[in-house]
Tab-separated table of C-alpha atoms and ligand atoms in Angstrom:
chain	number	residue	atom	x	y	z
A	9	MET	CA	34.818	7.763	10.057
A	10	GLN	CA	33.072	4.715	12.439
A	11	ALA	CA	29.461	4.366	10.506
A	12	ASN	CA	27.409	5.863	14.466
A	13	GLU	CA	30.305	9.035	14.716
A	14	VAL	CA	28.791	10.277	10.886
A	15	TRP	CA	25.468	9.277	10.920
A	16	GLY	CA	25.379	10.197	14.836
A	17	ARG	CA	21.111	9.410	16.364
A	18	ARG	CA	19.980	7.812	12.717
A	19	TRP	CA	22.069	5.283	13.136
A	20	SER	CA	21.149	4.914	16.892
A	21	GLU	CA	17.841	5.599	17.074
A	22	ASN	CA	16.807	3.387	13.387
A	23	ALA	CA	16.732	-0.944	14.746
A	24	LEU	CA	16.301	-1.705	11.490
A	25	SER	CA	19.702	-3.974	10.455
A	26	MET	CA	18.771	-2.887	5.881
A	27	ALA	CA	19.235	1.082	7.423
A	28	ARG	CA	22.531	0.174	8.991
A	29	THR	CA	23.712	-1.263	5.850
A	30	TYR	CA	22.857	1.780	3.715
A	31	MET	CA	24.626	3.361	6.256
A	32	GLU	CA	28.107	1.868	6.333
A	33	VAL	CA	28.023	1.737	2.487
A	34	ALA	CA	27.145	5.262	2.055
A	35	CYS	CA	30.470	5.710	4.669
A	36	LYS	CA	32.899	3.240	3.177
A	37	LYS	CA	32.295	4.558	-0.550
A	38	GLN	CA	32.134	8.940	0.952
A	39	SER	CA	29.022	8.711	-1.255
A	40	LEU	CA	25.119	8.934	-0.186
A	41	VAL	CA	23.977	8.803	-4.072
A	42	CYS	CA	21.407	6.353	-5.439
A	43	LEU	CA	21.476	6.047	-9.107
A	44	ALA	CA	17.951	5.695	-10.677
A	45	ALA	CA	18.863	4.017	-13.866
A	46	ASP	CA	17.140	4.864	-16.113
A	47	ARG	CA	18.131	3.610	-19.330
A	48	SER	CA	15.966	1.350	-21.593
A	49	THR	CA	18.390	-1.275	-22.551
A	50	MET	CA	20.771	-3.796	-20.461
A	51	ALA	CA	23.594	-2.859	-22.346
A	52	GLU	CA	23.335	0.269	-21.722
A	53	LEU	CA	22.729	-0.101	-17.440
A	54	ASN	CA	25.743	-2.071	-17.344
A	55	GLN	CA	27.914	0.335	-19.407
A	56	LEU	CA	26.512	2.759	-16.280
A	57	ILE	CA	27.238	0.920	-13.253
A	58	ASP	CA	30.807	-0.287	-14.872
A	59	GLU	CA	31.236	3.168	-15.429
A	60	VAL	CA	29.216	4.656	-12.412
A	61	GLY	CA	29.780	1.765	-9.460
A	62	PRO	CA	32.019	3.232	-6.962
A	63	PHE	CA	30.495	6.411	-6.364
A	64	LEU	CA	27.293	4.975	-5.809
A	65	ALA	CA	25.882	3.578	-2.360
A	66	ALA	CA	23.023	2.340	-4.169
A	67	LEU	CA	20.649	1.482	-6.863
A	68	LYS	CA	17.467	2.193	-7.851
A	69	THR	CA	16.246	0.560	-11.163
A	70	HIS	CA	12.763	0.527	-13.145
A	71	VAL	CA	12.710	-2.550	-14.572
A	72	ASP	CA	8.833	-2.526	-16.553
A	73	LEU	CA	11.099	0.431	-18.613
A	74	VAL	CA	13.827	-2.638	-20.196
A	75	ASP	CA	13.197	-3.224	-24.004
A	76	ASP	CA	15.284	-5.652	-23.376
A	77	TRP	CA	14.763	-7.048	-20.371
A	78	THR	CA	15.333	-11.038	-19.792
A	79	PRO	CA	15.566	-12.350	-16.591
A	80	GLU	CA	19.319	-14.348	-17.402
A	81	ALA	CA	20.147	-10.121	-18.250
A	82	TRP	CA	18.549	-8.999	-15.334
A	83	SER	CA	20.251	-11.390	-13.027
A	84	THR	CA	23.914	-10.556	-13.958
A	85	PHE	CA	22.830	-6.695	-13.893
A	86	CYS	CA	22.398	-7.862	-10.451
A	87	SER	CA	25.391	-9.061	-10.073
A	88	LYS	CA	27.124	-5.918	-10.869
A	89	ALA	CA	24.859	-3.923	-8.267
A	90	SER	CA	25.921	-6.655	-5.213
A	91	ALA	CA	29.225	-6.899	-6.217
A	92	ALA	CA	29.099	-2.824	-5.743
A	93	ASP	CA	27.742	-3.394	-2.624
A	94	LEU	CA	24.665	-1.569	-3.764
A	95	LEU	CA	21.232	-2.335	-2.284
A	96	ILE	CA	19.171	-2.320	-5.286
A	97	PHE	CA	15.697	-0.437	-4.284
A	98	GLU	CA	12.902	-1.051	-7.402
A	99	ASP	CA	11.088	2.121	-8.124
A	100	ARG	CA	7.894	0.289	-8.688
A	101	LYS	CA	4.964	2.527	-6.153
A	102	PHE	CA	3.368	-0.466	-5.479
A	103	ALA	CA	-0.426	0.793	-4.394
A	104	ASP	CA	-3.096	-1.555	-4.439
A	105	ILE	CA	-4.749	-4.162	-1.832
A	106	GLY	CA	-2.129	-6.179	0.085
A	107	GLY	CA	-2.860	-9.283	-1.240
A	108	ILE	CA	-2.313	-7.992	-5.437
A	109	SER	CA	0.836	-5.904	-3.595
A	110	ARG	CA	1.839	-9.687	-2.964
A	111	LYS	CA	1.341	-11.062	-5.573
A	112	GLN	CA	2.681	-8.215	-7.716
A	113	MET	CA	5.951	-8.432	-5.967
A	114	SER	CA	6.369	-12.460	-8.387
A	115	GLY	CA	5.036	-12.300	-11.355
A	116	VAL	CA	7.384	-11.717	-14.760
A	117	TYR	CA	9.984	-9.897	-13.203
A	118	GLY	CA	10.163	-11.501	-10.068
A	119	ILE	CA	11.286	-8.689	-8.063
A	120	ARG	CA	10.897	-10.636	-4.791
A	121	SER	CA	13.786	-12.084	-5.283
A	122	TRP	CA	15.857	-9.570	-6.409
A	123	ALA	CA	15.239	-6.229	-4.387
A	124	ASP	CA	16.085	-5.481	-1.432
A	125	LEU	CA	13.747	-2.447	-1.037
A	126	VAL	CA	11.069	-1.227	-2.868
A	127	THR	CA	8.976	2.300	-2.982
A	128	ALA	CA	5.291	1.959	-2.074
A	129	HIS	CA	2.133	4.809	-1.947
A	130	LEU	CA	0.300	4.511	1.492
A	131	ILE	CA	-3.410	5.545	-0.705
A	132	SER	CA	-4.454	2.045	-0.077
A	133	GLY	CA	-3.835	2.014	2.772
A	134	PRO	CA	-1.366	0.630	5.711
A	135	ASP	CA	-2.264	-3.660	4.121
A	136	VAL	CA	-0.263	-2.752	1.239
A	137	VAL	CA	3.036	-2.621	3.228
A	138	ASP	CA	1.759	-5.771	5.172
A	139	GLY	CA	1.439	-7.703	1.289
A	140	LEU	CA	4.966	-6.668	0.430
A	141	GLN	CA	6.731	-7.818	3.347
A	142	ALA	CA	4.406	-11.282	3.008
A	143	GLY	CA	5.578	-11.090	-0.982
A	144	TRP	CA	9.685	-11.126	0.668
A	145	SER	CA	9.278	-13.635	2.892
A	146	ASP	CA	7.381	-16.323	0.149
A	147	VAL	CA	11.114	-16.582	-1.033
A	148	GLY	CA	12.399	-16.479	1.932
A	149	ARG	CA	13.811	-13.251	1.727
A	150	GLN	CA	13.793	-9.833	3.815
A	151	GLY	CA	13.238	-6.252	2.391
A	152	GLY	CA	12.090	-2.686	3.259
A	153	VAL	CA	9.875	-0.218	2.006
A	154	LEU	CA	9.818	3.165	1.404
A	155	LEU	CA	6.792	5.123	1.560
A	156	LEU	CA	6.171	7.957	-0.604
A	157	ALA	CA	5.792	11.231	1.858
A	158	GLN	CA	6.190	13.842	0.206
A	159	MET	CA	6.747	13.795	-4.085
A	160	SER	CA	9.089	15.766	-6.618
A	161	SER	CA	6.368	16.540	-9.270
A	162	ARG	CA	4.616	19.778	-9.366
A	163	GLY	CA	0.569	19.749	-9.183
A	164	ASN	CA	1.401	16.581	-6.822
A	165	LEU	CA	-1.339	15.781	-4.585
A	166	LEU	CA	0.852	14.233	-1.264
A	167	ASP	CA	-0.285	17.555	0.565
A	168	PRO	CA	0.618	18.472	4.008
A	169	GLY	CA	-2.662	16.275	5.723
A	170	TYR	CA	-0.992	13.608	3.434
A	171	THR	CA	1.977	13.421	4.113
A	172	ALA	CA	1.360	13.273	8.448
A	173	LYS	CA	-0.971	10.432	8.268
A	174	VAL	CA	2.043	8.218	5.968
A	175	VAL	CA	4.930	9.601	8.972
A	176	ALA	CA	2.320	9.113	11.381
A	177	LEU	CA	1.672	4.877	10.084
A	178	GLY	CA	5.559	4.907	8.569
A	179	LYS	CA	7.346	5.987	11.336
A	180	THR	CA	6.295	2.950	13.642
A	181	HIS	CA	5.628	0.146	10.881
A	182	SER	CA	8.876	-1.894	10.938
A	183	GLY	CA	9.160	-3.097	7.608
A	184	VAL	CA	8.613	0.588	7.085
A	185	PHE	CA	13.153	1.330	5.865
A	186	GLY	CA	12.144	4.483	5.273
A	187	PHE	CA	10.133	8.416	3.047
A	188	ILE	CA	10.592	8.945	-0.226
A	189	GLY	CA	10.482	12.681	0.899
A	190	ASN	CA	10.578	16.292	-2.152
A	191	GLY	CA	14.508	17.190	-2.710
A	192	SER	CA	13.483	20.010	-4.633
A	193	ARG	CA	11.977	21.954	-1.995
A	194	PRO	CA	14.339	22.469	1.754
A	195	ASP	CA	11.878	24.103	3.409
A	196	GLU	CA	9.467	20.955	2.565
A	197	LEU	CA	12.376	18.336	3.585
A	198	GLU	CA	13.154	20.713	6.731
A	199	LEU	CA	9.221	19.573	8.027
A	200	LEU	CA	8.793	15.898	7.121
A	201	ARG	CA	12.600	15.839	8.738
A	202	GLN	CA	11.113	17.413	11.786
A	203	ALA	CA	7.685	14.725	11.453
A	204	VAL	CA	9.724	11.509	11.379
A	205	GLY	CA	12.399	12.375	13.387
A	206	ASP	CA	15.263	10.390	13.721
A	207	GLY	CA	14.830	6.992	13.560
A	208	LYS	CA	13.309	5.901	9.367
A	209	LEU	CA	15.951	7.039	6.465
A	210	ILE	CA	14.738	10.472	4.452
A	211	TRP	CA	15.517	9.934	0.769
A	212	THR	CA	15.055	12.257	-2.521
A	213	PRO	CA	14.795	12.558	-5.542
A	214	GLY	CA	14.492	15.483	-7.673
A	215	VAL	CA	18.175	16.959	-7.164
A	216	ASN	CA	20.414	18.246	-9.519
A	217	LEU	CA	23.242	20.257	-9.437
A	218	ALA	CA	22.882	21.087	-12.615
A	219	VAL	CA	19.927	25.286	-11.675
A	220	GLY	CA	17.178	24.713	-13.485
A	221	ASP	CA	13.292	21.665	-13.427
A	222	GLY	CA	13.603	18.786	-15.269
A	223	ASP	CA	11.602	17.956	-17.830
A	224	MET	CA	7.485	17.733	-17.642
A	225	GLY	CA	6.961	19.235	-14.651
A	226	GLN	CA	10.103	17.264	-12.507
A	227	ARG	CA	11.341	19.871	-10.025
A	228	TYR	CA	15.087	19.959	-9.098
A	229	GLY	CA	16.520	21.499	-6.014
A	230	ASN	CA	21.079	20.922	-5.125
A	231	PRO	CA	22.206	18.462	-3.616
A	232	ARG	CA	23.884	19.806	-0.201
A	233	GLU	CA	20.692	21.887	0.020
A	234	ALA	CA	18.849	18.533	0.760
A	235	VAL	CA	20.997	16.067	2.433
A	236	LEU	CA	20.947	19.129	5.448
A	237	ALA	CA	17.698	19.885	5.501
A	238	GLY	CA	18.148	16.693	6.657
A	239	SER	CA	17.851	13.752	3.491
A	240	ASP	CA	20.015	10.601	4.309
A	241	CYS	CA	19.905	9.594	0.851
A	242	ILE	CA	19.717	12.055	-2.854
A	243	ILE	CA	18.304	9.778	-5.550
A	244	VAL	CA	19.721	11.443	-9.056
A	245	GLY	CA	18.835	9.787	-12.474
A	246	SER	CA	19.547	11.738	-15.522
A	247	GLY	CA	22.031	14.530	-13.552
A	248	ILE	CA	23.686	10.944	-13.428
A	249	HIS	CA	22.856	9.074	-16.491
A	250	LYS	CA	22.869	11.523	-19.699
A	251	ALA	CA	25.735	13.497	-18.209
A	252	ALA	CA	29.284	13.386	-21.173
A	253	ASN	CA	30.813	11.957	-18.751
A	254	PRO	CA	28.864	10.234	-16.121
A	255	ALA	CA	32.143	8.820	-13.345
A	256	GLN	CA	32.327	12.296	-12.947
A	257	GLN	CA	29.437	13.828	-12.931
A	258	ALA	CA	29.071	10.804	-10.639
A	259	LYS	CA	31.874	11.487	-8.256
A	260	ALA	CA	31.308	15.099	-8.166
A	261	TYR	CA	27.298	14.020	-6.821
A	262	ALA	CA	29.132	11.912	-4.353
A	263	GLU	CA	30.957	14.589	-2.913
A	264	ALA	CA	28.516	17.436	-2.711
A	265	SER	CA	26.342	15.012	-0.840
A	266	TRP	CA	29.391	13.610	1.544
A	267	ASN	CA	30.309	16.880	2.670
A	268	ALA	CA	26.892	18.051	3.074
A	269	LEU	CA	26.851	15.248	5.717
A	270	VAL	CA	29.685	15.961	6.986
A	271	GLU	CA	28.635	19.837	7.698
A	272	ARG	CA	25.173	18.003	9.518
A	273	ASN	CA	27.448	17.414	11.884
A	274	GLU	CA	29.286	19.645	12.618
B	1107	S5P	O1	9.040	12.107	-6.652
B	1107	S5P	C1	9.566	11.144	-6.371
B	1107	S5P	C2	9.650	10.368	-6.409
B	1107	S5P	C3	10.685	9.789	-6.839
B	1107	S5P	S1	11.048	8.531	-6.518
B	1107	S5P	N1	9.793	12.217	-8.196
B	1107	S5P	C4	11.135	11.364	-8.409
B	1107	S5P	O2	11.798	11.284	-9.672
B	1107	S5P	N2	11.006	10.241	-8.694
B	1107	S5P	C5	12.237	9.544	-9.413
B	1107	S5P	O3	13.380	9.399	-9.113
B	1107	S5P	C6	12.025	8.546	-11.135
B	1107	S5P	O4	10.674	7.911	-11.356
B	1107	S5P	C7	13.266	8.868	-11.389
B	1107	S5P	O5	13.602	7.217	-11.872
B	1107	S5P	C8	13.917	9.226	-9.925
B	1107	S5P	C9	14.172	11.021	-10.553
B	1107	S5P	O6	14.922	11.250	-11.497
B	1107	S5P	P1	15.918	12.437	-12.333
B	1107	S5P	O7	15.869	12.617	-14.169
B	1107	S5P	O8	14.505	13.571	-12.247
B	1107	S5P	O9	16.377	12.280	-11.592
Protein backbone atom coordinates (compact mmCIF):
# COMPACT_ATOMS: atom_id res chain seq x y z
CA MET A 1 0.00 0.00 0.00
CA GLN A 2 1.21 3.53 -0.79
CA ALA A 3 2.03 5.86 2.10
CA ASN A 4 -0.55 8.46 1.02
CA GLU A 5 -3.32 5.84 1.13
CA VAL A 6 -2.28 4.46 4.52
CA TRP A 7 -1.78 7.83 6.18
CA GLY A 8 -4.58 9.78 4.49
CA ARG A 9 -4.88 13.34 5.73
CA ARG A 10 -1.87 12.90 7.98
CA TRP A 11 0.09 12.63 4.74
CA SER A 12 -1.68 15.21 2.60
CA GLU A 13 -1.76 17.91 5.30
CA ASN A 14 1.83 17.53 6.50
CA ALA A 15 4.29 19.77 4.71
CA LEU A 16 7.47 18.48 6.39
CA SER A 17 9.62 16.17 4.30
CA MET A 18 11.01 14.47 7.41
CA ALA A 19 7.50 13.58 8.53
CA ARG A 20 6.87 12.00 5.15
CA THR A 21 10.16 10.13 5.42
CA TYR A 22 8.93 8.64 8.69
CA MET A 23 5.53 7.76 7.21
CA GLU A 24 7.17 6.03 4.24
CA VAL A 25 9.52 4.01 6.43
CA ALA A 26 6.59 2.99 8.64
CA CYS A 27 4.77 1.71 5.53
CA LYS A 28 7.79 -0.09 4.21
CA LYS A 29 8.39 -1.87 7.50
CA GLN A 30 4.71 -2.12 8.49
CA SER A 31 5.61 -0.78 11.90
CA LEU A 32 4.87 2.35 13.91
CA VAL A 33 7.45 1.46 16.54
CA CYS A 34 10.11 3.86 17.77
CA LEU A 35 12.49 1.93 20.01
CA ALA A 36 13.51 3.74 23.21
CA ALA A 37 17.02 2.28 23.27
CA ASP A 38 17.60 2.83 26.98
CA ARG A 39 20.58 0.54 27.52
CA SER A 40 23.77 1.69 29.22
CA THR A 41 26.64 0.30 27.17
CA MET A 42 27.57 0.52 23.52
CA ALA A 43 27.77 -3.27 23.23
CA GLU A 44 24.22 -3.66 24.54
CA LEU A 45 22.96 -0.92 22.22
CA ASN A 46 24.62 -2.45 19.17
CA GLN A 47 23.27 -5.87 20.01
CA LEU A 48 19.77 -4.44 20.43
CA ILE A 49 19.69 -2.64 17.11
CA ASP A 50 21.07 -5.68 15.32
CA GLU A 51 18.27 -7.78 16.79
CA VAL A 52 15.29 -5.48 16.38
CA GLY A 53 16.22 -3.00 13.59
CA PRO A 54 13.99 -4.66 10.95
CA PHE A 55 10.88 -4.15 13.10
CA LEU A 56 11.41 -0.45 13.84
CA ALA A 57 10.31 2.76 12.15
CA ALA A 58 12.51 5.09 14.27
CA LEU A 59 15.15 5.00 16.99
CA LYS A 60 15.10 7.06 20.18
CA THR A 61 18.23 7.59 22.24
CA HIS A 62 19.30 9.07 25.58
CA VAL A 63 22.92 9.71 24.70
CA ASP A 64 23.82 10.84 28.22
CA LEU A 65 22.98 7.53 29.87
CA VAL A 66 25.61 5.50 28.03
CA ASP A 67 28.50 4.59 30.37
CA ASP A 68 31.19 3.92 27.76
CA TRP A 69 30.20 6.53 25.15
CA THR A 70 32.83 7.58 22.61
CA PRO A 71 32.29 9.58 19.39
CA GLU A 72 33.60 6.68 17.30
CA ALA A 73 31.39 4.04 18.90
CA TRP A 74 28.38 6.33 18.63
CA SER A 75 29.06 7.00 14.98
CA THR A 76 29.08 3.23 14.30
CA PHE A 77 25.81 2.87 16.17
CA CYS A 78 24.22 5.73 14.18
CA SER A 79 25.40 4.10 10.94
CA LYS A 80 23.53 0.96 11.91
CA ALA A 81 20.40 3.05 12.46
CA SER A 82 20.76 4.72 9.07
CA ALA A 83 21.33 1.36 7.38
CA ALA A 84 18.03 0.24 8.94
CA ASP A 85 16.31 3.40 7.51
CA LEU A 86 15.65 4.87 10.94
CA LEU A 87 15.36 8.52 11.86
CA ILE A 88 17.47 9.10 14.98
CA PHE A 89 15.67 10.88 17.74
CA GLU A 90 17.65 12.16 20.73
CA ASP A 91 15.27 12.52 23.64
CA ARG A 92 17.24 15.33 25.28
CA LYS A 93 14.18 17.26 26.50
CA PHE A 94 15.80 20.64 25.94
CA ALA A 95 14.19 23.43 27.95
CA ASP A 96 16.64 26.33 28.20
CA ILE A 97 16.68 29.74 26.53
CA GLY A 98 17.21 29.71 22.76
CA GLY A 99 20.90 30.63 22.72
CA ILE A 100 21.87 27.96 25.24
CA SER A 101 19.79 25.30 23.53
CA ARG A 102 21.68 26.10 20.34
CA LYS A 103 24.99 25.55 22.15
CA GLN A 104 23.72 22.36 23.80
CA MET A 105 23.18 20.92 20.33
CA SER A 106 26.98 20.99 20.10
CA GLY A 107 29.21 20.16 23.09
CA VAL A 108 30.66 16.73 23.87
CA TYR A 109 27.85 14.75 22.29
CA GLY A 110 27.48 16.87 19.13
CA ILE A 111 23.76 16.10 18.92
CA ARG A 112 23.25 18.45 15.96
CA SER A 113 25.53 16.24 13.83
CA TRP A 114 23.65 12.96 14.18
CA ALA A 115 20.12 13.54 15.53
CA ASP A 116 17.26 14.05 13.08
CA LEU A 117 14.78 14.78 15.85
CA VAL A 118 15.01 16.05 19.42
CA THR A 119 12.48 16.61 22.19
CA ALA A 120 11.93 19.94 23.91
CA HIS A 121 9.75 21.37 26.65
CA LEU A 122 8.24 24.74 25.76
CA ILE A 123 8.38 25.99 29.35
CA SER A 124 11.01 28.63 28.52
CA GLY A 125 9.03 29.97 25.52
CA PRO A 126 9.16 29.55 21.73
CA ASP A 127 12.81 30.51 21.27
CA VAL A 128 13.92 27.06 22.36
CA VAL A 129 12.66 25.77 19.00
CA ASP A 130 14.52 28.44 17.05
CA GLY A 131 17.67 27.77 19.09
CA LEU A 132 17.56 24.07 18.25
CA GLN A 133 16.90 24.81 14.60
CA ALA A 134 19.88 27.19 14.60
CA GLY A 135 21.95 24.33 16.05
CA TRP A 136 21.21 22.14 13.05
CA SER A 137 21.77 25.07 10.64
CA ASP A 138 25.22 25.60 12.17
CA VAL A 139 26.32 22.27 10.68
CA GLY A 140 24.24 22.48 7.50
CA ARG A 141 21.73 19.86 8.60
CA GLN A 142 17.98 19.83 9.02
CA GLY A 143 16.01 18.43 11.91
CA GLY A 144 12.68 18.53 13.69
CA VAL A 145 11.56 19.23 17.23
CA LEU A 146 9.02 17.12 19.08
CA LEU A 147 7.38 19.27 21.74
CA LEU A 148 6.22 17.64 24.95
CA ALA A 149 2.50 18.43 24.99
CA GLN A 150 1.66 15.67 27.50
CA MET A 151 3.67 13.19 29.56
CA SER A 152 3.14 9.60 30.61
CA SER A 153 4.54 9.93 34.14
CA ARG A 154 2.09 10.18 37.01
CA GLY A 155 1.65 13.57 38.66
CA ASN A 156 3.28 15.51 35.82
CA LEU A 157 2.54 19.23 35.62
CA LEU A 158 1.57 19.42 31.94
CA ASP A 159 -2.08 20.25 32.55
CA PRO A 160 -4.66 20.79 29.77
CA GLY A 161 -4.12 24.57 29.74
CA TYR A 162 -0.37 24.11 29.21
CA THR A 163 -0.97 21.44 26.57
CA ALA A 164 -3.26 23.83 24.65
CA LYS A 165 -0.57 26.53 24.62
CA VAL A 166 2.09 24.10 23.40
CA VAL A 167 -0.20 22.92 20.61
CA ALA A 168 -1.15 26.46 19.59
CA LEU A 169 2.48 27.40 19.12
CA GLY A 170 3.73 24.13 17.69
CA LYS A 171 0.98 23.65 15.11
CA THR A 172 2.13 26.55 12.99
CA HIS A 173 5.89 26.36 13.51
CA SER A 174 7.79 24.78 10.62
CA GLY A 175 10.60 23.72 12.98
CA VAL A 176 8.19 21.57 14.96
CA PHE A 177 7.97 18.00 13.71
CA GLY A 178 5.18 17.05 16.09
CA PHE A 179 4.17 16.43 19.67
CA ILE A 180 4.78 13.92 22.41
CA GLY A 181 1.42 12.74 23.74
CA ASN A 182 0.53 10.43 26.59
CA GLY A 183 0.18 6.89 25.24
CA SER A 184 -1.12 5.62 28.55
CA ARG A 185 -4.38 7.58 28.44
CA PRO A 186 -6.34 7.22 25.16
CA ASP A 187 -8.96 9.75 26.25
CA GLU A 188 -6.31 12.44 26.80
CA LEU A 189 -4.71 11.49 23.52
CA GLU A 190 -7.97 11.90 21.61
CA LEU A 191 -8.29 15.44 22.95
CA LEU A 192 -4.72 16.16 21.93
CA ARG A 193 -5.38 14.86 18.42
CA GLN A 194 -8.48 17.05 18.09
CA ALA A 195 -6.44 20.11 19.06
CA VAL A 196 -3.49 19.24 16.80
CA GLY A 197 -5.48 18.35 13.66
CA ASP A 198 -3.74 16.40 10.90
CA GLY A 199 -0.86 18.74 10.13
CA LYS A 200 1.59 17.37 12.71
CA LEU A 201 2.45 13.93 14.01
CA ILE A 202 1.87 12.73 17.58
CA TRP A 203 4.32 10.21 19.03
CA THR A 204 3.49 8.42 22.26
CA PRO A 205 5.54 6.83 25.03
CA GLY A 206 3.86 5.01 27.91
CA VAL A 207 2.75 1.99 25.88
CA ASN A 208 3.23 -1.68 26.68
CA LEU A 209 1.58 -4.91 25.65
CA ALA A 210 1.73 -6.17 29.24
CA VAL A 211 -0.97 -5.14 31.65
CA GLY A 212 0.05 -2.80 34.48
CA ASP A 213 2.26 0.23 35.00
CA GLY A 214 6.05 0.52 35.06
CA ASP A 215 8.71 1.56 37.55
CA MET A 216 8.84 4.89 39.35
CA GLY A 217 5.53 6.34 38.25
CA GLN A 218 5.60 5.34 34.59
CA ARG A 219 2.05 4.64 33.35
CA TYR A 220 1.29 2.30 30.46
CA GLY A 221 -1.53 1.89 27.98
CA ASN A 222 -2.16 -0.51 25.13
CA PRO A 223 -0.46 0.27 21.80
CA ARG A 224 -3.57 -0.44 19.70
CA GLU A 225 -5.67 1.94 21.77
CA ALA A 226 -3.00 4.63 21.51
CA VAL A 227 -2.94 4.40 17.70
CA LEU A 228 -6.74 4.34 17.47
CA ALA A 229 -6.83 7.44 19.69
CA GLY A 230 -4.56 9.29 17.26
CA SER A 231 -0.95 8.30 17.89
CA ASP A 232 1.25 8.04 14.80
CA CYS A 233 4.19 6.33 16.48
CA ILE A 234 4.44 4.23 19.62
CA ILE A 235 7.62 4.76 21.63
CA VAL A 236 8.50 1.46 23.32
CA GLY A 237 11.42 0.97 25.68
CA SER A 238 11.47 -1.75 28.31
CA GLY A 239 8.69 -3.68 26.54
CA ILE A 240 11.38 -4.48 23.96
CA HIS A 241 14.84 -3.97 25.46
CA LYS A 242 14.10 -5.81 28.69
CA ALA A 243 12.27 -8.69 27.00
CA ALA A 244 13.76 -12.19 27.04
CA ASN A 245 13.42 -12.16 23.27
CA PRO A 246 13.59 -8.55 22.06
CA ALA A 247 13.10 -9.41 18.37
CA GLN A 248 9.94 -11.36 19.06
CA GLN A 249 8.54 -8.52 21.16
CA ALA A 250 9.54 -5.85 18.62
CA LYS A 251 7.67 -7.84 15.98
CA ALA A 252 4.62 -8.04 18.25
CA TYR A 253 4.64 -4.26 18.78
CA ALA A 254 5.12 -3.68 15.06
CA GLU A 255 2.13 -5.85 14.23
CA ALA A 256 -0.09 -4.34 16.92
CA SER A 257 0.72 -0.79 15.80
CA TRP A 258 0.43 -1.46 12.08
CA ASN A 259 -2.85 -3.37 12.43
CA ALA A 260 -4.23 -0.50 14.49
CA LEU A 261 -3.28 2.00 11.79
CA VAL A 262 -5.07 -0.11 9.18
CA GLU A 263 -8.07 -0.37 11.52
CA ARG A 264 -8.04 3.40 12.04
CA ASN A 265 -8.57 3.85 8.32
CA GLU A 266 -11.55 1.50 8.08
O1 LIG B 1 6.17 11.47 28.84
C1 LIG B 1 7.10 10.80 28.47
C2 LIG B 1 7.98 11.25 27.46
C3 LIG B 1 9.00 10.42 27.06
S1 LIG B 1 9.94 10.94 25.71
N1 LIG B 1 7.31 9.58 29.00
C4 LIG B 1 8.35 8.76 28.61
O2 LIG B 1 8.46 7.64 29.14
N2 LIG B 1 9.23 9.20 27.65
C5 LIG B 1 10.39 8.35 27.23
O3 LIG B 1 9.90 7.16 26.64
C6 LIG B 1 11.31 7.94 28.37
O4 LIG B 1 12.39 8.86 28.50
C7 LIG B 1 11.79 6.54 27.96
O5 LIG B 1 12.95 6.63 27.15
C8 LIG B 1 10.66 6.02 27.06
C9 LIG B 1 9.72 5.04 27.74
O6 LIG B 1 10.37 3.86 28.11
P1 LIG B 1 9.58 2.59 28.69
O7 LIG B 1 10.65 1.67 29.12
O8 LIG B 1 8.72 3.05 29.81
O9 LIG B 1 8.76 2.04 27.54
